[in-house]
XYZ file of C-alpha atoms in Angstrom:
586
model
C 13.919 -23.974 40.710
C 13.487 -27.511 39.457
C 16.670 -29.462 40.160
C 16.868 -31.301 36.810
C 18.091 -30.628 33.283
C 14.614 -30.843 31.746
C 13.131 -28.639 34.433
C 15.825 -25.991 34.011
C 15.305 -25.892 30.227
C 11.539 -25.710 30.690
C 11.928 -22.730 33.016
C 14.106 -20.951 30.425
C 11.600 -21.528 27.603
C 8.745 -20.389 29.827
C 10.589 -17.126 30.448
C 11.015 -16.734 26.675
C 7.265 -17.172 26.203
C 6.561 -14.509 28.805
C 8.931 -12.139 26.999
C 7.236 -12.913 23.676
C 3.812 -12.002 25.064
C 5.080 -8.694 26.406
C 6.924 -7.831 23.185
C 3.925 -8.539 20.953
C 1.720 -6.508 23.288
C 4.065 -3.529 22.898
C 4.160 -3.874 19.099
C 0.519 -4.564 18.265
C -1.490 -2.827 20.964
C 0.446 0.415 21.341
C 1.100 -0.339 24.994
C 4.681 0.855 24.701
C 6.539 2.722 21.952
C 4.932 1.051 18.947
C 3.240 4.299 17.903
C 6.662 5.849 17.283
C 7.095 3.638 14.203
C 4.074 5.173 12.498
C 5.151 8.625 13.673
C 8.483 8.233 11.879
C 6.696 7.179 8.678
C 4.238 10.066 8.713
C 6.427 12.786 10.174
C 10.178 12.928 9.781
C 10.608 10.805 6.652
C 8.173 12.765 4.410
C 9.603 16.017 5.739
C 13.122 14.962 4.784
C 11.921 14.043 1.292
C 10.257 17.439 0.870
C 13.363 19.253 2.110
C 15.602 17.866 -0.634
C 17.273 20.764 -2.518
C 15.459 20.309 -5.829
C 15.636 24.022 -6.691
C 19.421 23.967 -6.621
C 19.653 20.886 -8.833
C 17.078 22.101 -11.369
C 18.574 25.540 -11.705
C 19.117 26.333 -15.371
C 22.873 26.791 -14.980
C 23.182 23.453 -13.186
C 21.086 21.753 -15.870
C 23.336 23.218 -18.576
C 26.424 21.959 -16.777
C 25.035 18.441 -16.375
C 23.940 18.295 -20.016
C 27.330 19.522 -21.189
C 29.209 16.979 -19.074
C 26.934 14.093 -20.070
C 27.282 14.611 -23.834
C 31.065 14.645 -23.790
C 32.856 15.929 -26.865
C 29.809 15.382 -29.117
C 26.863 17.690 -28.288
C 23.341 16.356 -28.547
C 21.514 16.637 -31.866
C 17.820 16.882 -30.994
C 17.270 16.434 -27.259
C 19.767 16.195 -24.380
C 18.605 12.749 -23.304
C 21.907 11.731 -21.713
C 22.011 14.890 -19.657
C 18.397 14.548 -18.523
C 18.945 10.937 -17.485
C 22.056 11.962 -15.573
C 20.058 14.724 -13.884
C 17.349 12.246 -12.838
C 19.904 9.817 -11.412
C 21.680 12.541 -9.475
C 18.514 13.912 -7.890
C 17.097 10.500 -6.994
C 20.411 9.583 -5.373
C 19.580 12.107 -2.649
C 16.556 10.020 -1.606
C 18.803 7.273 -0.211
C 19.887 9.195 2.875
C 16.345 9.937 4.196
C 15.470 6.287 3.610
C 18.460 5.092 5.633
C 17.641 7.523 8.444
C 14.094 6.167 8.564
C 15.493 2.638 8.916
C 17.712 3.786 11.795
C 14.780 5.416 13.597
C 12.650 2.294 13.384
C 15.617 0.221 14.610
C 15.991 2.407 17.696
C 12.271 2.151 18.419
C 12.421 -1.650 18.208
C 15.396 -1.746 20.592
C 13.453 0.370 23.084
C 10.504 -2.000 22.792
C 12.764 -5.010 23.453
C 14.166 -3.416 26.620
C 10.714 -2.345 27.793
C 9.296 -5.834 27.214
C 12.213 -7.421 29.106
C 11.732 -5.062 32.048
C 7.997 -5.765 32.057
C 8.521 -9.549 32.219
C 8.453 -10.548 35.932
C 10.443 -13.743 35.504
C 13.351 -12.051 33.743
C 13.779 -9.627 36.645
C 14.511 -12.603 38.900
C 17.345 -13.841 36.658
C 19.492 -10.892 35.458
C 21.985 -13.032 33.459
C 19.162 -14.635 31.508
C 17.565 -11.221 30.936
C 20.801 -9.862 29.497
C 21.095 -12.911 27.251
C 17.553 -12.433 25.891
C 18.174 -8.740 25.155
C 21.478 -9.556 23.437
C 19.901 -12.199 21.179
C 17.029 -9.878 20.231
C 19.401 -6.960 19.561
C 21.600 -9.045 17.262
C 18.550 -10.146 15.291
C 17.355 -6.539 14.967
C 20.789 -5.493 13.690
C 20.502 -8.079 10.925
C 17.023 -6.866 10.031
C 18.307 -3.288 9.910
C 20.934 -4.228 7.335
C 18.322 -6.016 5.220
C 16.008 -3.005 5.382
C 18.761 -0.620 4.300
C 19.573 -2.814 1.332
C 15.897 -2.946 0.425
C 15.251 0.817 0.481
C 18.466 1.509 -1.442
C 17.356 -1.054 -4.027
C 14.025 0.764 -4.370
C 15.822 4.028 -5.146
C 18.250 2.334 -7.546
C 15.311 0.713 -9.310
C 13.854 4.146 -10.074
C 17.262 5.456 -11.128
C 18.036 2.529 -13.425
C 14.934 2.725 -15.629
C 13.076 5.889 -16.623
C 9.817 5.027 -18.439
C 9.167 7.196 -21.527
C 5.374 7.237 -21.199
C 5.453 10.097 -18.706
C 7.395 12.372 -21.032
C 5.415 11.342 -24.109
C 2.171 12.348 -22.446
C 3.682 15.625 -21.300
C 4.868 16.478 -24.820
C 1.505 15.598 -26.291
C -0.351 17.752 -23.805
C 2.006 20.654 -24.371
C 1.683 20.463 -28.138
C -2.085 20.145 -27.916
C -2.262 23.198 -25.699
C -0.024 25.163 -28.043
C -2.063 24.079 -31.045
C -5.263 25.329 -29.467
C -3.668 28.641 -28.634
C -2.455 29.036 -32.216
C -5.878 28.132 -33.571
C -7.552 30.774 -31.441
C -4.960 33.358 -32.397
C -5.115 32.634 -36.122
C -8.847 32.034 -36.372
C -9.563 35.321 -38.142
C -6.644 35.120 -40.554
C -7.574 31.544 -41.374
C -11.107 32.589 -42.239
C -9.812 35.326 -44.551
C -7.525 32.860 -46.304
C -10.395 30.449 -46.911
C -12.478 33.239 -48.427
C -9.603 34.176 -50.743
C -9.175 30.577 -51.896
C -12.896 30.280 -52.541
C -12.886 33.399 -54.695
C -9.962 32.041 -56.732
C -11.818 28.779 -57.285
C -14.918 30.603 -58.452
C -12.925 32.685 -60.931
C -11.184 29.599 -62.270
C -14.461 27.703 -62.779
C -16.271 30.608 -64.543
C -16.712 30.335 -68.447
C -14.119 32.264 -70.510
C -13.546 32.753 -74.246
C -10.359 31.458 -75.750
C -8.884 28.583 -77.647
C -10.580 25.219 -77.977
C -7.997 23.555 -75.764
C -8.511 26.087 -72.996
C -12.246 25.807 -73.379
C -12.092 22.052 -73.117
C -9.951 22.281 -70.001
C -12.308 24.740 -68.352
C -15.268 22.581 -69.299
C -13.738 19.479 -67.776
C -12.899 21.431 -64.618
C -16.461 22.692 -64.430
C -17.841 19.191 -64.932
C -15.687 17.861 -62.110
C -16.737 20.727 -59.868
C -20.357 19.981 -60.655
C -19.732 16.301 -59.880
C -18.245 17.258 -56.507
C -21.220 19.453 -55.732
C -23.505 16.612 -56.732
C -21.700 14.195 -54.417
C -21.859 16.713 -51.602
C -25.581 17.192 -52.106
C -26.201 13.451 -52.158
C -24.385 13.105 -48.821
C -22.189 10.323 -47.487
C -23.172 6.709 -48.006
C -22.483 5.733 -44.381
C -24.555 4.099 -41.675
C -24.852 5.658 -38.218
C -25.954 3.740 -35.104
C -25.881 4.057 -31.349
C -27.910 6.217 -28.940
C -25.729 9.255 -29.628
C -24.683 8.386 -33.158
C -21.229 7.356 -31.966
C -20.993 4.313 -34.278
C -20.312 4.913 -37.984
C -20.013 2.115 -40.557
C -19.307 2.007 -44.276
C -17.050 0.658 -47.015
C -13.463 1.804 -47.529
C -10.689 0.616 -49.824
C -7.702 -0.706 -47.898
C -4.234 -0.728 -49.443
C -2.608 -4.149 -49.213
C 1.037 -4.098 -48.201
C 1.786 -7.425 -49.938
C 0.495 -7.024 -53.485
C 0.021 -3.226 -53.456
C -3.660 -3.553 -54.414
C -6.881 -2.097 -53.042
C -9.322 -4.330 -51.164
C -12.874 -3.307 -50.319
C -13.535 -3.749 -46.585
C -16.380 -2.927 -44.208
C -15.152 -0.485 -41.524
C -16.868 0.320 -38.210
C -15.833 3.361 -36.118
C -16.744 3.609 -32.427
C -16.141 7.201 -31.349
C -16.822 6.392 -27.698
C -14.086 3.760 -27.420
C -11.859 5.417 -30.029
C -11.397 2.235 -32.102
C -11.705 1.546 -35.845
C -12.290 -2.079 -36.828
C -12.885 -3.769 -40.178
C -14.266 -6.994 -41.623
C -14.146 -8.514 -45.074
C -17.928 -8.478 -45.438
C -20.686 -6.536 -43.784
C -22.299 -9.715 -42.455
C -19.253 -10.755 -40.419
C -19.425 -10.251 -36.652
C -15.741 -10.590 -35.772
C -13.222 -7.932 -36.728
C -10.185 -8.961 -38.719
C -8.263 -6.045 -37.251
C -8.766 -3.120 -34.859
C -6.955 0.248 -34.890
C -6.675 2.160 -31.591
C -7.066 5.760 -32.767
C -5.966 7.383 -29.501
C -2.411 6.252 -30.301
C -2.479 7.353 -33.955
C -2.148 10.346 -36.258
C -4.205 11.089 -39.384
C -2.714 12.342 -42.643
C -4.302 13.111 -46.020
C -2.092 12.068 -48.936
C -2.206 11.915 -52.734
C -2.509 8.682 -54.653
C 0.718 9.278 -56.577
C 2.620 9.354 -53.292
C 1.871 5.689 -52.706
C 2.037 4.369 -56.277
C 5.053 2.294 -57.297
C 4.839 2.644 -61.061
C 7.513 3.748 -63.503
C 8.671 7.278 -64.182
C 6.341 7.549 -67.195
C 3.441 6.607 -64.999
C 4.519 9.216 -62.507
C 4.633 11.796 -65.308
C 1.185 10.783 -66.406
C -0.056 11.038 -62.880
C 1.619 14.417 -62.623
C -0.207 15.582 -65.751
C -3.504 14.328 -64.390
C -2.784 15.828 -61.028
C -5.320 18.430 -60.275
C -8.081 16.750 -62.260
C -9.773 15.704 -59.007
C -9.190 15.731 -55.270
C -7.585 12.738 -53.601
C -9.764 10.264 -51.705
C -6.826 8.674 -49.862
C -5.789 9.169 -46.233
C -3.279 7.418 -44.001
C -3.298 6.414 -40.309
C 0.071 6.124 -38.543
C 1.229 5.641 -34.953
C 2.481 8.593 -32.942
C 5.588 6.638 -31.985
C 7.642 5.909 -35.073
C 8.719 2.376 -34.138
C 5.267 1.150 -33.083
C 2.687 -0.545 -35.301
C -0.867 0.532 -36.047
C -2.479 -2.686 -37.218
C -0.931 -6.121 -36.841
C 2.643 -5.717 -38.166
C 1.976 -2.599 -40.238
C 3.332 0.784 -39.210
C 0.751 2.585 -41.383
C -2.679 1.867 -42.846
C -3.674 3.540 -46.139
C -7.404 3.886 -46.799
C -9.418 5.275 -49.713
C -13.015 6.451 -49.689
C -15.468 5.649 -52.470
C -16.621 9.251 -52.807
C -15.655 12.708 -51.620
C -18.699 12.852 -49.348
C -17.654 9.594 -47.685
C -14.087 10.848 -47.288
C -15.203 14.111 -45.702
C -17.414 12.239 -43.250
C -14.732 9.654 -42.392
C -12.081 12.366 -41.948
C -14.410 14.368 -39.746
C -15.209 11.413 -37.486
C -11.659 10.059 -37.216
C -10.199 13.538 -36.799
C -12.500 14.233 -33.855
C -11.415 11.044 -32.081
C -7.691 11.553 -32.697
C -7.620 15.224 -31.720
C -9.561 14.530 -28.522
C -6.742 12.170 -27.491
C -3.949 14.588 -28.376
C -3.114 13.279 -31.848
C -2.297 15.303 -34.956
C -4.052 15.676 -38.309
C -2.084 16.633 -41.417
C -3.453 17.861 -44.707
C -2.338 16.887 -48.225
C 0.849 18.329 -49.716
C -0.984 19.725 -52.755
C -1.400 23.412 -53.605
C -4.950 22.837 -54.850
C -6.419 22.299 -51.376
C -6.228 25.848 -50.129
C -7.961 25.344 -46.789
C -5.665 22.567 -45.611
C -2.639 24.394 -46.931
C -3.597 27.433 -44.919
C -4.152 25.383 -41.756
C -0.661 23.934 -42.125
C 0.793 27.392 -42.200
C -1.246 28.636 -39.249
C -0.161 26.859 -36.103
C -0.646 23.172 -36.890
C 1.453 20.565 -35.099
C 3.569 19.960 -38.180
C 4.431 23.639 -38.363
C 5.102 23.761 -34.636
C 7.624 20.973 -34.958
C 9.547 22.994 -37.554
C 9.447 26.274 -35.646
C 12.889 27.418 -34.515
C 12.977 27.378 -30.720
C 15.248 29.127 -28.292
C 17.679 26.457 -26.989
C 17.728 27.943 -23.524
C 13.940 28.122 -23.348
C 13.684 24.561 -24.642
C 16.143 23.380 -21.996
C 14.202 25.182 -19.286
C 11.005 23.465 -20.398
C 12.723 20.067 -20.410
C 14.110 20.602 -16.910
C 10.616 21.460 -15.683
C 9.238 18.257 -17.172
C 12.056 16.242 -15.598
C 11.383 17.876 -12.257
C 7.728 16.867 -12.467
C 8.792 13.273 -13.067
C 11.306 13.356 -10.188
C 8.707 14.737 -7.780
C 6.296 11.971 -8.783
C 8.999 9.347 -8.139
C 9.846 10.880 -4.748
C 6.178 10.741 -3.753
C 6.136 7.099 -4.775
C 9.234 6.406 -2.664
C 7.663 8.186 0.310
C 4.835 5.646 0.097
C 6.902 2.528 -0.691
C 9.885 2.913 1.658
C 7.709 2.507 4.813
C 6.275 -0.676 3.309
C 9.759 -2.103 2.836
C 10.759 -1.129 6.394
C 7.681 -2.772 7.895
C 8.359 -5.939 5.921
C 12.086 -6.152 6.674
C 12.091 -4.940 10.294
C 8.737 -4.929 12.075
C 7.262 -8.122 10.659
C 10.540 -10.001 10.979
C 10.891 -8.896 14.595
C 7.474 -10.419 15.311
C 8.416 -13.777 13.805
C 12.076 -14.335 12.959
C 13.470 -12.585 16.040
C 11.374 -14.664 18.428
C 12.223 -17.836 16.519
C 15.907 -17.015 16.863
C 15.391 -16.437 20.584
C 13.851 -19.878 21.100
C 16.422 -21.635 18.930
C 19.361 -19.879 20.613
C 18.156 -20.727 24.126
C 17.385 -24.313 23.143
C 20.855 -24.712 21.645
C 22.536 -23.758 24.943
C 23.932 -26.512 27.135
C 22.355 -27.377 30.471
C 25.310 -25.963 32.358
C 25.047 -22.696 30.449
C 21.311 -22.436 31.112
C 21.853 -23.143 34.820
C 24.499 -20.445 34.838
C 22.086 -18.006 33.210
C 19.321 -18.899 35.648
C 21.209 -17.593 38.670
C 19.030 -15.537 40.935
C 19.820 -11.985 41.809
C 21.290 -11.602 45.336
C 18.729 -9.014 46.313
C 15.927 -11.119 44.936
C 17.308 -14.191 46.677
C 17.590 -12.301 49.973
C 14.032 -11.055 49.657
C 12.828 -14.536 48.784
C 14.573 -16.102 51.828
C 13.168 -13.406 54.074
C 9.689 -14.082 52.784
C 10.152 -17.806 53.273
C 11.316 -17.281 56.874
C 8.363 -15.021 57.608
C 6.051 -17.554 56.051
C 7.426 -20.391 58.201
C 7.119 -18.321 61.385
C 3.587 -17.402 60.495
C 2.641 -21.016 59.846
C 4.219 -22.104 63.177
C 2.339 -19.427 65.068
C -0.856 -20.431 63.317
C -0.374 -24.062 64.368
C 0.236 -23.083 68.000
C -2.836 -20.911 68.068
C -4.912 -23.683 66.586
C -3.666 -26.103 69.301
C -4.624 -23.679 72.063
C -7.996 -23.119 70.454
C -8.593 -26.857 70.282
C -7.692 -27.319 73.952
C -9.964 -24.497 74.999
C -12.756 -25.952 72.929
C -12.259 -29.389 74.505
C -12.286 -27.927 78.010
C -15.420 -25.974 77.218
C -17.120 -29.080 75.861
C -16.261 -31.054 79.022
C -17.609 -28.306 81.222
C -20.775 -28.132 79.172
C -21.274 -31.897 79.486
C -20.969 -31.761 83.284
C -23.479 -28.951 83.576
C -25.959 -30.704 81.315
C -26.379 -33.693 83.734
C -29.989 -34.559 84.841
C -29.231 -33.444 88.395
C -29.083 -29.824 87.417
C -31.697 -29.268 84.690
C -32.192 -25.643 85.574
C -28.601 -24.632 84.886
C -28.609 -26.459 81.533
C -31.685 -24.605 80.367
C -30.213 -21.291 81.423
C -26.990 -22.059 79.528
C -28.852 -22.830 76.320
C -30.950 -19.697 76.718
C -27.910 -17.512 77.281
C -26.184 -19.099 74.254
C -29.128 -18.352 71.942
C -29.431 -14.819 73.327
C -25.778 -14.096 72.793
C -25.960 -15.489 69.231
C -28.991 -13.316 68.489
C -27.302 -10.195 69.887
C -24.150 -10.895 67.863
C -21.748 -10.526 70.783
C -20.456 -12.951 73.383
C -19.001 -11.876 76.726
C -16.108 -14.242 77.058
C -15.179 -13.294 80.627
C -18.707 -13.710 81.970
C -19.108 -17.071 80.296
C -15.822 -18.232 81.795
C -16.919 -17.011 85.261
C -20.206 -18.883 84.985
C -18.379 -21.964 83.818
C -16.035 -21.858 86.807
C -18.945 -21.387 89.266
C -20.859 -24.280 87.748
C -17.834 -26.537 87.929
C -17.361 -25.616 91.604
C -20.984 -26.489 92.348
C -20.632 -29.827 90.650
C -17.510 -30.624 92.664
C -19.439 -29.779 95.866
C -22.174 -32.155 94.919
C -19.656 -34.878 94.195
C -18.265 -34.458 97.747
C -21.724 -34.932 99.058
C -22.184 -38.141 97.110
C -18.977 -39.656 98.413
C -16.961 -38.804 95.333
C -14.310 -36.772 97.057
C -11.432 -38.558 95.351
C -13.241 -38.870 92.108
C -11.548 -37.271 89.153
C -14.457 -37.849 86.820
C -18.104 -38.679 86.833
C -17.598 -41.554 84.558
C -15.136 -43.453 86.812
C -16.347 -43.264 90.437
C -13.894 -44.446 93.142
C -16.324 -46.019 95.669
C -15.495 -48.837 98.171
C -17.122 -52.191 97.503
C -19.851 -53.225 99.944
C -18.981 -55.532 102.904
C -19.650 -59.270 102.496
C -22.683 -60.715 104.262
C -22.064 -62.250 107.675
C -22.711 -65.862 108.642
C -21.709 -67.349 105.439
C -20.798 -70.932 104.632
C -17.166 -70.207 104.115
């Protein structure tokens, strides 16, 4: 280990980086137990949600008890809304426990991954105190993330319990009423046809000429003239324009009742049956609508003109006397929800056709759009219109609303609708709780936990880090043993290399002596034997040494012959100098 403060801290941070690599490998690549996180999301948690005792809570007796307790001393008037809301809150409360258990399972999986990553990090195995410190820091961070995840999943459940949107129940009621209306229409189709035939026969008898007083004759004549005028209008047909590939666009003039001055204004209306919208402009040439009515949210009702007039009582009497002189051309469009508006700030729009043919065509078109979206169509409250009166008495939505219902059956139906909503919310929680757990636990463990690890180690003092970086005794013993073996091996290697060098030097000296010019034959044989041995791939060491010794003995014999008996080397001969010449001048 580096014997300095900076070196010790660098070693600690390097070990943290090694642990980070192993931990991320276990989380992202499935090398360890990362797959268990997904298994808990797809296996145990959905099973616990499905095993909630919904049947026991939505039992009719239990629903009655909850409704009775929620209303207190004043029973509900129309619908047990307090009781149903209390039932929803009580059932959704049960979803908290499976969510908490899922958080606990993911927490245990993350702890296992931390331990596995620490064991798989080679450097941490060398320093057990530091390894324990890393695991402790990571475990504390995971405990914090577990608490955050529990708070998050409980908040998701409380969010669903706190606010129950009404749109779900409105659509359910509309579909139920539409289904019941169709069943009543099919059941009363024959009786309705008979009633229309009876009304037609009465009308024919009333319009036939009869003898009597002048006043009665005048009345019958005026009635006949009006009937002829209606037939004439019907024969002429509606004065409307139809466009579009399938004739889904209808346009024409209608009179619109003004809410400010209570007067009629002639406006150009355009109906798009495909989009279910009715827009109007002031003139036919305009290209931008001044207002648009969404018919799929509305109801249609035929009314009489005297119902909307604001005249005096004498005027009302006059209108009452003239009532029956001609059918009404007025109809009203209202929103299905009482407190919502239809157009701008108006809760109702009153329209009037220019002729009976136009009214019939407009009613037919608008009625088709509204009924296809689950809306209702009401007829006028006049006894003269026999067909609409009969339809009101034969299974229309207005009649259905006034039908006396069995309270117990109504409560059973409401509990079924509430159960459908609760099951939809539980399915939503089964999809959203895993998202919250991944965000609060898994993703934070990949970022915040590792950041806390680095910051905690960096905040430690040098003495504390040196204390943590104490080697294990077994590891230290193994390391010292390896070092001792390594030193012995290096010493032996050096000794062997020295002996090899000496042998090589001795061989080179022997080769140089044999390669002297006095013995050319031996030198050639040595080279030949060397090449042959290299070609054969094997060298007989003992034979080469024997030949070397024999050649060295021969060379020493020749040196004796040359007077080199005391010579230790060819290069430094030990010969006596020659004698001086005799008879010199000295």
